[in-house]
Coordinates of C-alpha atoms and ligand atoms in Angstrom, one line a residue:
X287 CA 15.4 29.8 -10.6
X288 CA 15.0 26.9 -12.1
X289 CA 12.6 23.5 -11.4
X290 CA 15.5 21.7 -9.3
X291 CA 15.8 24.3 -7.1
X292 CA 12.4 24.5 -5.7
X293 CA 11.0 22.4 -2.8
X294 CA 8.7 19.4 -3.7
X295 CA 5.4 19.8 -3.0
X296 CA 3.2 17.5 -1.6
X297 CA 1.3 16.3 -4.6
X298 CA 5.0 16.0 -6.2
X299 CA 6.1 13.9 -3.0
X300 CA 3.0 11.6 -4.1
X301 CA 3.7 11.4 -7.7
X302 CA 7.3 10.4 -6.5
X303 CA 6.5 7.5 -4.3
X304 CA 4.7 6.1 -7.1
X305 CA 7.4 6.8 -9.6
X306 CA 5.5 9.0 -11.4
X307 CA 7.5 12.5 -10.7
X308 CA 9.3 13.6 -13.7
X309 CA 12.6 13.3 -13.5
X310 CA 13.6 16.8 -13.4
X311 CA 11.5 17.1 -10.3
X312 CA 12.7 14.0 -8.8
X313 CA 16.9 15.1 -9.0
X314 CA 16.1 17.6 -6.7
X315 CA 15.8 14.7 -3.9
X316 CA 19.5 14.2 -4.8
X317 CA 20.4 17.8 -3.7
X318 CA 17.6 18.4 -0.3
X319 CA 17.3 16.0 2.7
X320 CA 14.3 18.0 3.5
X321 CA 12.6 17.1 0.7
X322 CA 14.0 13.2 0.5
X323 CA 13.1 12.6 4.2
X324 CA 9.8 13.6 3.3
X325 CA 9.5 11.7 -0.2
X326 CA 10.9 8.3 2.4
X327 CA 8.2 9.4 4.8
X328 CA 5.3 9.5 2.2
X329 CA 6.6 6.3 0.2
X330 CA 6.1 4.4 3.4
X331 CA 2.9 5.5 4.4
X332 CA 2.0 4.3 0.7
X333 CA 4.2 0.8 1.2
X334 CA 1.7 0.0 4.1
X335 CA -1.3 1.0 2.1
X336 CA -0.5 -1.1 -0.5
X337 CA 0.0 -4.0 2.4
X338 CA -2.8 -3.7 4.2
X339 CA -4.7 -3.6 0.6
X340 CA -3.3 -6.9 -0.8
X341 CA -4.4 -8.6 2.6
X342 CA -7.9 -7.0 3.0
X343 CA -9.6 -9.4 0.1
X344 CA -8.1 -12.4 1.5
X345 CA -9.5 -11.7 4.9
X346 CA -13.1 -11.1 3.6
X347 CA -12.0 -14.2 1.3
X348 CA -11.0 -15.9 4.2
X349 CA -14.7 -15.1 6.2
X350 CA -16.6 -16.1 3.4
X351 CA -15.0 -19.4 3.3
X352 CA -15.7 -19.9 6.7
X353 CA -18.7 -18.6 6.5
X354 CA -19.5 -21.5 4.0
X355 CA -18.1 -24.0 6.4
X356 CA -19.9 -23.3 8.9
X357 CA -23.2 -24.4 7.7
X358 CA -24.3 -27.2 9.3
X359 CA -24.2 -30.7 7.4
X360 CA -27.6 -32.3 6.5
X361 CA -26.5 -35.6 8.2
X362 CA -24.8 -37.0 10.5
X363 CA -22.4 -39.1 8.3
X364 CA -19.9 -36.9 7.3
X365 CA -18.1 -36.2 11.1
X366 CA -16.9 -39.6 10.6
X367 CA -15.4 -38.8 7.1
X368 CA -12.1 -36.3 8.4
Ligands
ZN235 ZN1 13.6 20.4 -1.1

């Protein structure tokens, strides 16, 4: 039997969403639906990791800025000044 023939596991899925799976391990998506669904299924959960994680420091950005904006002005003089 040889490498090809045998169902990726789920550490190999991983490796293959990231483009890490060697590519004798990664023809054998060519060959098996079962496996490919599953590779499409993992490299999507990954896709939406890697969206929620490029938009989580610009909303704690985003708070500290208003954070900062919210603090009250010493004076009076600046309402006038927008
Ligand atoms: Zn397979």
């Amino acid at each position: 039997m040889t490498d090809t023939a045998m169902h990726l596991t789920t550490d190999e899925i991983e490796l293959w969403a990231q483009g890490l799976l060697p590519a004798a391990r990664a023809m054998h998506l060519a060959d098996c639906s079962l496996c490919l669904t599953e590779a499409e299924r993992e490299r999507n959960v990954i896709l939406e990791l890697v969206h929620l994680l490029k938009f989580a420091p610009k909303a704690g950005f985003a708070d500290r800025v208003m954070a900062q904006v919210r603090i009250p002005t010493p004076s009076g003089d600046w309402t006038d000044g927008r």
